[in-house]
Amino acid sequence: MTDGPFVVPQRSAQLLARGATERELGGAAYERRAHGLLLPAGVDGDPVMMRVADAVGLLTTGCVLGGWASLRAQGNTWFEGLGIAGVARPALVHCLPGSQLRHRSAVQPFRGLLHPEEVIDFESFSLTTMARAAFDEMRMAVNLREAVVVLDLATSTTAGLPRTTVAWVEQVISGHHKVRGLVQARDALTWGSTRAASPWETRTRLLARRDADIEGLKVNVPIFSLGGRLLGIADLLDEEAGLVIESDGGHHRENRQHTEDNVREEDFERSGLVVVRVTALDHQQRWRTVGRIAAARRDALHATKREWTTSKPAWWWTWPPARRWDGPTR
């Protein structure tokens, strides 16, 4: 059975009802994905989507797929359903009144309030809207910062992925009053940005804002020479100080990306900007990293050279790649 981009495993009872034998189900023709859930052998696909498919295969009447699995099924590939240390998390499943679903490694039943307008039909099963899915991920996040990461990735206008909007997420939150994690989800709205392009970038922004106390950071902002040449897109810019904060996530480790980063950084520095880089490892030593950011900002405030601008030249508005950074924001 195929639903969109993935093959959904079948319950053994369903396969038996369609004529399969116990011997066939226990043989090499099928792969056991969970207790009583089988997939034809040889099916290969994206590991995350296969986990989503497992959850779909376990849904019963009155169940609605939610959380990270709903976001992933709708095309937002930032959401992989991983917890601390990369451990796979079960998919959240909303169980409407009268439905029955047991907790398994692949699914986590939830029997809280779900409004009808928060549910959409997707092929042969139902899932929550992206806004409701984002709300659930935000309230279940391990802390406020990770809740902001969820909000940023679910609403990003720069990532080029299917998304919801902050207004829709806020509307969902306003429709719930007694659910665990509600306050955290509501507080996350204060810290979000629709211009974020990666989870580590969001974490670095929160480090700079909440710990280094830098206000007014611009996110993924194009910076130009005074002659109108694009110097690069800064992950984070403290325009007052002339400080660029670059967040090195996983993709920055690729050789080509690393070379491009070096060229961009050199252009920034030749124009009078001070650049500080923050890696994933730097987040493990938060206060040392905060000290580095603060020191870099002091250096930037004392810099006398300022041969850069964020004012966009006329050509920018007709350059197709610019649409990523200055496209729709609603």
PDB file of C-alpha atoms in Angstrom, residues 49-312:
ATOM      1  CA  MET A  49      10.031   8.397   6.161  1.00  0.00           C
ATOM      2  CA  MET A  50      10.062   4.663   6.834  1.00  0.00           C
ATOM      3  CA  ARG A  51       9.558   5.441  10.529  1.00  0.00           C
ATOM      4  CA  VAL A  52       6.671   7.712   9.566  1.00  0.00           C
ATOM      5  CA  ALA A  53       5.249   4.863   7.493  1.00  0.00           C
ATOM      6  CA  ASP A  54       5.538   2.522  10.489  1.00  0.00           C
ATOM      7  CA  ALA A  55       3.462   4.932  12.544  1.00  0.00           C
ATOM      8  CA  VAL A  56       0.874   5.210   9.774  1.00  0.00           C
ATOM      9  CA  GLY A  57       0.669   1.429   9.595  1.00  0.00           C
ATOM     10  CA  LEU A  58      -0.227   1.305  13.291  1.00  0.00           C
ATOM     11  CA  LEU A  59      -2.977   3.929  13.119  1.00  0.00           C
ATOM     12  CA  THR A  60      -6.473   2.740  13.953  1.00  0.00           C
ATOM     13  CA  THR A  61      -9.842   4.379  13.312  1.00  0.00           C
ATOM     14  CA  GLY A  62      -9.993   7.772  14.970  1.00  0.00           C
ATOM     15  CA  CYS A  63      -6.223   8.243  15.156  1.00  0.00           C
ATOM     16  CA  VAL A  64      -4.415  11.284  13.732  1.00  0.00           C
ATOM     17  CA  LEU A  65      -0.685  11.452  13.039  1.00  0.00           C
ATOM     18  CA  GLY A  66       0.946  14.473  14.704  1.00  0.00           C
ATOM     19  CA  GLY A  67       4.179  16.110  15.842  1.00  0.00           C
ATOM     20  CA  TRP A  68       7.426  15.628  13.942  1.00  0.00           C
ATOM     21  CA  ALA A  69       5.957  12.813  11.834  1.00  0.00           C
ATOM     22  CA  SER A  70       3.195  15.077  10.526  1.00  0.00           C
ATOM     23  CA  LEU A  71       5.700  17.813   9.660  1.00  0.00           C
ATOM     24  CA  ARG A  72       7.964  15.302   7.906  1.00  0.00           C
ATOM     25  CA  ALA A  73       5.088  13.695   6.002  1.00  0.00           C
ATOM     26  CA  GLN A  74       4.170  17.152   4.703  1.00  0.00           C
ATOM     27  CA  GLY A  75       7.671  17.714   3.366  1.00  0.00           C
ATOM     28  CA  ASN A  76       9.553  19.620   6.073  1.00  0.00           C
ATOM     29  CA  THR A  77      12.725  17.528   6.101  1.00  0.00           C
ATOM     30  CA  TRP A  78      14.280  19.342   9.068  1.00  0.00           C
ATOM     31  CA  PHE A  79      12.133  17.160  11.309  1.00  0.00           C
ATOM     32  CA  GLU A  80      13.664  13.728  11.871  1.00  0.00           C
ATOM     33  CA  GLY A  81      12.109  12.722  15.181  1.00  0.00           C
ATOM     34  CA  LEU A  82      15.388  12.447  17.052  1.00  0.00           C
ATOM     35  CA  GLY A  83      15.857  13.140  20.728  1.00  0.00           C
ATOM     36  CA  ILE A  84      18.918  13.576  22.913  1.00  0.00           C
ATOM     37  CA  ALA A  85      22.013  11.839  21.531  1.00  0.00           C
ATOM     38  CA  GLY A  86      20.207  11.087  18.293  1.00  0.00           C
ATOM     39  CA  VAL A  87      17.816   8.538  19.790  1.00  0.00           C
ATOM     40  CA  ALA A  88      14.713   7.954  17.652  1.00  0.00           C
ATOM     41  CA  ARG A  89      11.499   9.262  19.191  1.00  0.00           C
ATOM     42  CA  PRO A  90       8.076   7.692  18.629  1.00  0.00           C
ATOM     43  CA  ALA A  91       5.588   9.525  16.461  1.00  0.00           C
ATOM     44  CA  LEU A  92       2.910  11.419  18.354  1.00  0.00           C
ATOM     45  CA  VAL A  93      -0.565  10.069  17.560  1.00  0.00           C
ATOM     46  CA  HIS A  94      -3.710  11.932  18.598  1.00  0.00           C
ATOM     47  CA  CYS A  95      -6.390   9.488  19.705  1.00  0.00           C
ATOM     48  CA  LEU A  96      -9.898  10.871  19.292  1.00  0.00           C
ATOM     49  CA  PRO A  97     -12.687   9.742  21.658  1.00  0.00           C
ATOM     50  CA  GLY A  98     -13.515   6.095  21.073  1.00  0.00           C
ATOM     51  CA  SER A  99     -10.238   5.237  19.337  1.00  0.00           C
ATOM     52  CA  GLN A 100      -7.841   2.611  20.623  1.00  0.00           C
ATOM     53  CA  LEU A 101      -4.065   2.563  20.284  1.00  0.00           C
ATOM     54  CA  ARG A 102      -1.413   1.065  22.529  1.00  0.00           C
ATOM     55  CA  HIS A 103       1.922   2.753  23.200  1.00  0.00           C
ATOM     56  CA  ARG A 104       4.688   1.151  21.132  1.00  0.00           C
ATOM     57  CA  SER A 105       8.233   2.067  20.200  1.00  0.00           C
ATOM     58  CA  ALA A 106       6.948   3.636  16.976  1.00  0.00           C
ATOM     59  CA  VAL A 107       3.953   5.563  18.343  1.00  0.00           C
ATOM     60  CA  GLN A 108       3.094   7.666  21.388  1.00  0.00           C
ATOM     61  CA  PRO A 109      -0.686   7.963  21.917  1.00  0.00           C
ATOM     62  CA  PHE A 110      -2.018  11.334  23.087  1.00  0.00           C
ATOM     63  CA  ARG A 111      -5.609  11.838  24.195  1.00  0.00           C
ATOM     64  CA  GLY A 112      -5.662  15.593  24.715  1.00  0.00           C
ATOM     65  CA  LEU A 113      -7.846  18.144  22.964  1.00  0.00           C
ATOM     66  CA  LEU A 114      -7.626  18.255  19.169  1.00  0.00           C
ATOM     67  CA  HIS A 115      -9.810  20.773  17.317  1.00  0.00           C
ATOM     68  CA  PRO A 116     -11.384  19.666  14.001  1.00  0.00           C
ATOM     69  CA  GLU A 117      -9.683  22.533  12.155  1.00  0.00           C
ATOM     70  CA  GLU A 118      -6.304  21.159  13.271  1.00  0.00           C
ATOM     71  CA  VAL A 119      -6.805  17.949  11.265  1.00  0.00           C
ATOM     72  CA  ILE A 120      -6.319  17.410   7.537  1.00  0.00           C
ATOM     73  CA  ASP A 121      -6.754  14.341   5.338  1.00  0.00           C
ATOM     74  CA  PHE A 122      -3.604  13.046   3.675  1.00  0.00           C
ATOM     75  CA  GLU A 123      -4.175  10.195   1.229  1.00  0.00           C
ATOM     76  CA  SER A 124      -5.653   7.318   3.283  1.00  0.00           C
ATOM     77  CA  PHE A 125      -4.953   8.683   6.765  1.00  0.00           C
ATOM     78  CA  SER A 126      -5.318  11.872   8.771  1.00  0.00           C
ATOM     79  CA  LEU A 127      -2.653  14.108  10.243  1.00  0.00           C
ATOM     80  CA  THR A 128      -2.472  17.399  12.055  1.00  0.00           C
ATOM     81  CA  THR A 129      -1.857  20.703  10.347  1.00  0.00           C
ATOM     82  CA  MET A 130       1.734  21.894  10.347  1.00  0.00           C
ATOM     83  CA  ALA A 131       0.802  24.600  12.849  1.00  0.00           C
ATOM     84  CA  ARG A 132      -0.671  22.079  15.295  1.00  0.00           C
ATOM     85  CA  ALA A 133       2.267  19.714  14.743  1.00  0.00           C
ATOM     86  CA  ALA A 134       4.696  22.547  15.475  1.00  0.00           C
ATOM     87  CA  PHE A 135       2.787  23.430  18.654  1.00  0.00           C
ATOM     88  CA  ASP A 136       3.035  19.852  19.918  1.00  0.00           C
ATOM     89  CA  GLU A 137       6.757  19.683  19.164  1.00  0.00           C
ATOM     90  CA  MET A 138       7.291  23.044  20.885  1.00  0.00           C
ATOM     91  CA  ARG A 139       5.451  22.056  24.054  1.00  0.00           C
ATOM     92  CA  MET A 140       7.207  18.664  24.219  1.00  0.00           C
ATOM     93  CA  ALA A 141      10.699  20.070  23.554  1.00  0.00           C
ATOM     94  CA  VAL A 142      13.273  19.442  26.284  1.00  0.00           C
ATOM     95  CA  ASN A 143      13.641  23.170  26.979  1.00  0.00           C
ATOM     96  CA  LEU A 144      12.690  26.618  25.719  1.00  0.00           C
ATOM     97  CA  ARG A 145      15.625  26.882  23.316  1.00  0.00           C
ATOM     98  CA  GLU A 146      14.702  23.660  21.572  1.00  0.00           C
ATOM     99  CA  ALA A 147      11.098  24.849  21.409  1.00  0.00           C
ATOM    100  CA  VAL A 148      12.342  27.931  19.540  1.00  0.00           C
ATOM    101  CA  VAL A 149      14.312  25.677  17.187  1.00  0.00           C
ATOM    102  CA  VAL A 150      11.059  23.874  16.357  1.00  0.00           C
ATOM    103  CA  LEU A 151       9.233  27.148  15.723  1.00  0.00           C
ATOM    104  CA  ASP A 152      12.016  28.497  13.512  1.00  0.00           C
ATOM    105  CA  LEU A 153      12.257  25.363  11.366  1.00  0.00           C
ATOM    106  CA  ALA A 154       8.500  25.019  11.017  1.00  0.00           C
ATOM    107  CA  THR A 155       8.053  28.637   9.886  1.00  0.00           C
ATOM    108  CA  SER A 156      11.309  29.354   8.032  1.00  0.00           C
ATOM    109  CA  THR A 157      10.933  31.455   4.888  1.00  0.00           C
ATOM    110  CA  THR A 158      14.567  30.882   3.897  1.00  0.00           C
ATOM    111  CA  ALA A 159      14.888  27.081   4.083  1.00  0.00           C
ATOM    112  CA  GLY A 160      12.868  26.466   0.925  1.00  0.00           C
ATOM    113  CA  LEU A 161      10.706  23.803   2.604  1.00  0.00           C
ATOM    114  CA  PRO A 162       6.969  23.472   3.235  1.00  0.00           C
ATOM    115  CA  ARG A 163       6.125  25.577   6.266  1.00  0.00           C
ATOM    116  CA  THR A 164       3.470  27.059   8.448  1.00  0.00           C
ATOM    117  CA  THR A 165       3.401  30.625   9.807  1.00  0.00           C
ATOM    118  CA  VAL A 166       3.954  32.114  13.230  1.00  0.00           C
ATOM    119  CA  ALA A 167       0.423  33.540  13.111  1.00  0.00           C
ATOM    120  CA  TRP A 168      -1.072  30.094  12.553  1.00  0.00           C
ATOM    121  CA  VAL A 169       1.019  28.570  15.338  1.00  0.00           C
ATOM    122  CA  GLU A 170      -0.028  31.390  17.650  1.00  0.00           C
ATOM    123  CA  GLN A 171      -3.668  30.763  16.724  1.00  0.00           C
ATOM    124  CA  VAL A 172      -3.314  27.088  17.631  1.00  0.00           C
ATOM    125  CA  ILE A 173      -1.678  27.949  20.957  1.00  0.00           C
ATOM    126  CA  SER A 174      -4.456  30.401  21.798  1.00  0.00           C
ATOM    127  CA  GLY A 175      -6.995  27.614  21.332  1.00  0.00           C
ATOM    128  CA  HIS A 176      -5.517  25.467  24.118  1.00  0.00           C
ATOM    129  CA  HIS A 177      -5.526  26.199  27.832  1.00  0.00           C
ATOM    130  CA  LYS A 178      -4.749  23.025  29.777  1.00  0.00           C
ATOM    131  CA  VAL A 179      -2.020  20.945  28.201  1.00  0.00           C
ATOM    132  CA  ARG A 180       1.479  20.126  29.340  1.00  0.00           C
ATOM    133  CA  GLY A 181       4.119  22.434  27.870  1.00  0.00           C
ATOM    134  CA  LEU A 182       1.701  25.201  26.896  1.00  0.00           C
ATOM    135  CA  VAL A 183       3.664  27.929  28.690  1.00  0.00           C
ATOM    136  CA  GLN A 184       6.908  26.864  27.032  1.00  0.00           C
ATOM    137  CA  ALA A 185       5.294  26.921  23.587  1.00  0.00           C
ATOM    138  CA  ARG A 186       3.821  30.354  24.263  1.00  0.00           C
ATOM    139  CA  ASP A 187       7.153  31.718  25.520  1.00  0.00           C
ATOM    140  CA  ALA A 188       8.962  30.410  22.437  1.00  0.00           C
ATOM    141  CA  LEU A 189       6.943  32.767  20.238  1.00  0.00           C
ATOM    142  CA  THR A 190       8.895  35.683  21.745  1.00  0.00           C
ATOM    143  CA  TRP A 191      12.240  34.326  20.556  1.00  0.00           C
ATOM    144  CA  GLY A 192      11.452  32.968  17.102  1.00  0.00           C
ATOM    145  CA  SER A 193      12.620  34.137  13.678  1.00  0.00           C
ATOM    146  CA  THR A 194      11.121  33.191  10.316  1.00  0.00           C
ATOM    147  CA  ARG A 195      14.502  33.811   8.638  1.00  0.00           C
ATOM    148  CA  ALA A 196      16.390  30.974  10.334  1.00  0.00           C
ATOM    149  CA  ALA A 197      17.973  28.455   7.978  1.00  0.00           C
ATOM    150  CA  SER A 198      19.218  25.708  10.310  1.00  0.00           C
ATOM    151  CA  PRO A 199      18.775  24.425  13.867  1.00  0.00           C
ATOM    152  CA  TRP A 200      22.346  25.271  14.916  1.00  0.00           C
ATOM    153  CA  GLU A 201      21.913  28.785  13.594  1.00  0.00           C
ATOM    154  CA  THR A 202      18.885  29.213  15.856  1.00  0.00           C
ATOM    155  CA  ARG A 203      20.794  27.833  18.844  1.00  0.00           C
ATOM    156  CA  THR A 204      23.652  30.236  18.138  1.00  0.00           C
ATOM    157  CA  ARG A 205      21.253  33.169  17.843  1.00  0.00           C
ATOM    158  CA  LEU A 206      19.735  32.311  21.214  1.00  0.00           C
ATOM    159  CA  LEU A 207      23.212  32.041  22.703  1.00  0.00           C
ATOM    160  CA  ALA A 208      24.016  35.535  21.451  1.00  0.00           C
ATOM    161  CA  ARG A 209      20.667  37.034  22.487  1.00  0.00           C
ATOM    162  CA  ARG A 210      19.949  35.330  25.806  1.00  0.00           C
ATOM    163  CA  ASP A 211      23.475  34.772  27.124  1.00  0.00           C
ATOM    164  CA  ALA A 212      25.638  37.422  25.464  1.00  0.00           C
ATOM    165  CA  ASP A 213      22.762  39.933  25.694  1.00  0.00           C
ATOM    166  CA  ILE A 214      23.066  41.164  22.096  1.00  0.00           C
ATOM    167  CA  GLU A 215      19.849  42.797  20.932  1.00  0.00           C
ATOM    168  CA  GLY A 216      18.701  43.506  17.394  1.00  0.00           C
ATOM    169  CA  LEU A 217      20.511  40.674  15.625  1.00  0.00           C
ATOM    170  CA  LYS A 218      19.614  40.427  11.956  1.00  0.00           C
ATOM    171  CA  VAL A 219      19.216  36.887  10.632  1.00  0.00           C
ATOM    172  CA  ASN A 220      20.525  35.736   7.239  1.00  0.00           C
ATOM    173  CA  VAL A 221      21.057  39.254   6.004  1.00  0.00           C
ATOM    174  CA  PRO A 222      22.852  40.080   2.725  1.00  0.00           C
ATOM    175  CA  ILE A 223      25.842  42.394   3.159  1.00  0.00           C
ATOM    176  CA  PHE A 224      27.275  44.467   0.309  1.00  0.00           C
ATOM    177  CA  SER A 225      30.384  46.491  -0.395  1.00  0.00           C
ATOM    178  CA  LEU A 226      29.898  50.228  -0.719  1.00  0.00           C
ATOM    179  CA  GLY A 227      30.137  49.668  -4.463  1.00  0.00           C
ATOM    180  CA  GLY A 228      27.171  47.291  -4.435  1.00  0.00           C
ATOM    181  CA  ARG A 229      28.965  43.923  -4.631  1.00  0.00           C
ATOM    182  CA  LEU A 230      27.473  41.114  -2.574  1.00  0.00           C
ATOM    183  CA  LEU A 231      29.984  40.147   0.101  1.00  0.00           C
ATOM    184  CA  GLY A 232      27.846  37.331   1.438  1.00  0.00           C
ATOM    185  CA  ILE A 233      24.838  36.328   3.510  1.00  0.00           C
ATOM    186  CA  ALA A 234      25.681  36.668   7.183  1.00  0.00           C
ATOM    187  CA  ASP A 235      24.063  34.108   9.467  1.00  0.00           C
ATOM    188  CA  LEU A 236      23.738  36.742  12.175  1.00  0.00           C
ATOM    189  CA  LEU A 237      24.624  40.426  12.039  1.00  0.00           C
ATOM    190  CA  ASP A 238      24.917  42.916  14.876  1.00  0.00           C
ATOM    191  CA  GLU A 239      24.679  45.943  12.609  1.00  0.00           C
ATOM    192  CA  GLU A 240      25.404  48.478  15.340  1.00  0.00           C
ATOM    193  CA  ALA A 241      28.729  46.884  16.247  1.00  0.00           C
ATOM    194  CA  GLY A 242      29.686  45.513  12.842  1.00  0.00           C
ATOM    195  CA  LEU A 243      29.838  41.962  14.188  1.00  0.00           C
ATOM    196  CA  VAL A 244      29.051  38.870  12.112  1.00  0.00           C
ATOM    197  CA  ILE A 245      28.327  35.612  13.935  1.00  0.00           C
ATOM    198  CA  GLU A 246      28.580  32.535  11.736  1.00  0.00           C
ATOM    199  CA  SER A 247      27.096  29.220  12.855  1.00  0.00           C
ATOM    200  CA  ASP A 248      28.888  26.129  11.589  1.00  0.00           C
ATOM    201  CA  GLY A 249      26.394  23.296  11.341  1.00  0.00           C
ATOM    202  CA  GLY A 250      26.890  19.894   9.724  1.00  0.00           C
ATOM    203  CA  HIS A 251      26.842  21.175   6.125  1.00  0.00           C
ATOM    204  CA  HIS A 252      29.687  23.567   6.912  1.00  0.00           C
ATOM    205  CA  ARG A 253      32.039  20.608   7.276  1.00  0.00           C
ATOM    206  CA  GLU A 254      31.839  19.810   3.565  1.00  0.00           C
ATOM    207  CA  ASN A 255      34.964  20.916   1.700  1.00  0.00           C
ATOM    208  CA  ARG A 256      33.158  23.039  -0.874  1.00  0.00           C
ATOM    209  CA  GLN A 257      31.040  24.767   1.766  1.00  0.00           C
ATOM    210  CA  HIS A 258      34.105  25.302   3.947  1.00  0.00           C
ATOM    211  CA  THR A 259      35.906  27.022   1.047  1.00  0.00           C
ATOM    212  CA  GLU A 260      32.920  29.268   0.363  1.00  0.00           C
ATOM    213  CA  ASP A 261      32.723  30.141   4.050  1.00  0.00           C
ATOM    214  CA  ASN A 262      36.398  31.132   4.088  1.00  0.00           C
ATOM    215  CA  VAL A 263      36.018  33.385   1.035  1.00  0.00           C
ATOM    216  CA  ARG A 264      32.944  35.048   2.512  1.00  0.00           C
ATOM    217  CA  GLU A 265      34.661  35.565   5.857  1.00  0.00           C
ATOM    218  CA  GLU A 266      37.686  37.160   4.185  1.00  0.00           C
ATOM    219  CA  ASP A 267      35.437  39.545   2.260  1.00  0.00           C
ATOM    220  CA  PHE A 268      33.616  40.487   5.453  1.00  0.00           C
ATOM    221  CA  GLU A 269      36.837  41.176   7.332  1.00  0.00           C
ATOM    222  CA  ARG A 270      38.415  43.199   4.508  1.00  0.00           C
ATOM    223  CA  SER A 271      35.349  45.426   4.634  1.00  0.00           C
ATOM    224  CA  GLY A 272      35.790  46.102   8.341  1.00  0.00           C
ATOM    225  CA  LEU A 273      33.450  43.534   9.868  1.00  0.00           C
ATOM    226  CA  VAL A 274      34.568  41.329  12.756  1.00  0.00           C
ATOM    227  CA  VAL A 275      33.629  37.672  12.325  1.00  0.00           C
ATOM    228  CA  VAL A 276      33.254  35.057  15.057  1.00  0.00           C
ATOM    229  CA  ARG A 277      32.409  31.417  14.293  1.00  0.00           C
ATOM    230  CA  VAL A 278      30.416  29.140  16.566  1.00  0.00           C
ATOM    231  CA  THR A 279      30.391  25.382  16.010  1.00  0.00           C
ATOM    232  CA  ALA A 280      28.182  22.687  17.486  1.00  0.00           C
ATOM    233  CA  LEU A 281      31.033  21.771  19.839  1.00  0.00           C
ATOM    234  CA  ASP A 282      31.215  25.372  21.065  1.00  0.00           C
ATOM    235  CA  HIS A 283      27.698  25.000  22.449  1.00  0.00           C
ATOM    236  CA  GLN A 284      29.024  22.393  24.861  1.00  0.00           C
ATOM    237  CA  GLN A 285      31.143  25.130  26.469  1.00  0.00           C
ATOM    238  CA  ARG A 286      28.495  27.822  26.539  1.00  0.00           C
ATOM    239  CA  TRP A 287      30.105  30.438  28.750  1.00  0.00           C
ATOM    240  CA  ARG A 288      33.484  30.248  27.067  1.00  0.00           C
ATOM    241  CA  THR A 289      31.708  30.781  23.766  1.00  0.00           C
ATOM    242  CA  VAL A 290      29.715  33.676  25.203  1.00  0.00           C
ATOM    243  CA  GLY A 291      33.021  35.225  26.259  1.00  0.00           C
ATOM    244  CA  ARG A 292      34.396  34.864  22.719  1.00  0.00           C
ATOM    245  CA  ILE A 293      31.304  36.521  21.271  1.00  0.00           C
ATOM    246  CA  ALA A 294      31.510  39.367  23.785  1.00  0.00           C
ATOM    247  CA  ALA A 295      35.209  39.906  23.044  1.00  0.00           C
ATOM    248  CA  ALA A 296      34.542  39.942  19.308  1.00  0.00           C
ATOM    249  CA  ARG A 297      31.795  42.506  19.793  1.00  0.00           C
ATOM    250  CA  ARG A 298      34.149  44.776  21.744  1.00  0.00           C
ATOM    251  CA  ASP A 299      36.661  44.513  18.905  1.00  0.00           C
ATOM    252  CA  ALA A 300      33.939  45.344  16.391  1.00  0.00           C
ATOM    253  CA  LEU A 301      32.801  48.414  18.330  1.00  0.00           C
ATOM    254  CA  HIS A 302      36.362  49.773  18.249  1.00  0.00           C
ATOM    255  CA  ALA A 303      36.882  49.098  14.542  1.00  0.00           C
ATOM    256  CA  THR A 304      37.263  52.233  12.418  1.00  0.00           C
ATOM    257  CA  LYS A 305      36.863  50.695   8.972  1.00  0.00           C
ATOM    258  CA  ARG A 306      33.264  50.369   7.776  1.00  0.00           C
ATOM    259  CA  GLU A 307      33.237  49.674   4.070  1.00  0.00           C
ATOM    260  CA  TRP A 308      30.049  47.628   4.016  1.00  0.00           C
ATOM    261  CA  THR A 309      26.298  48.177   3.984  1.00  0.00           C
ATOM    262  CA  THR A 310      23.026  46.279   4.247  1.00  0.00           C
ATOM    263  CA  SER A 311      21.343  48.643   1.777  1.00  0.00           C
ATOM    264  CA  LYS A 312      20.376  46.561  -1.240  1.00  0.00           C
TER     265      LYS A 312
END
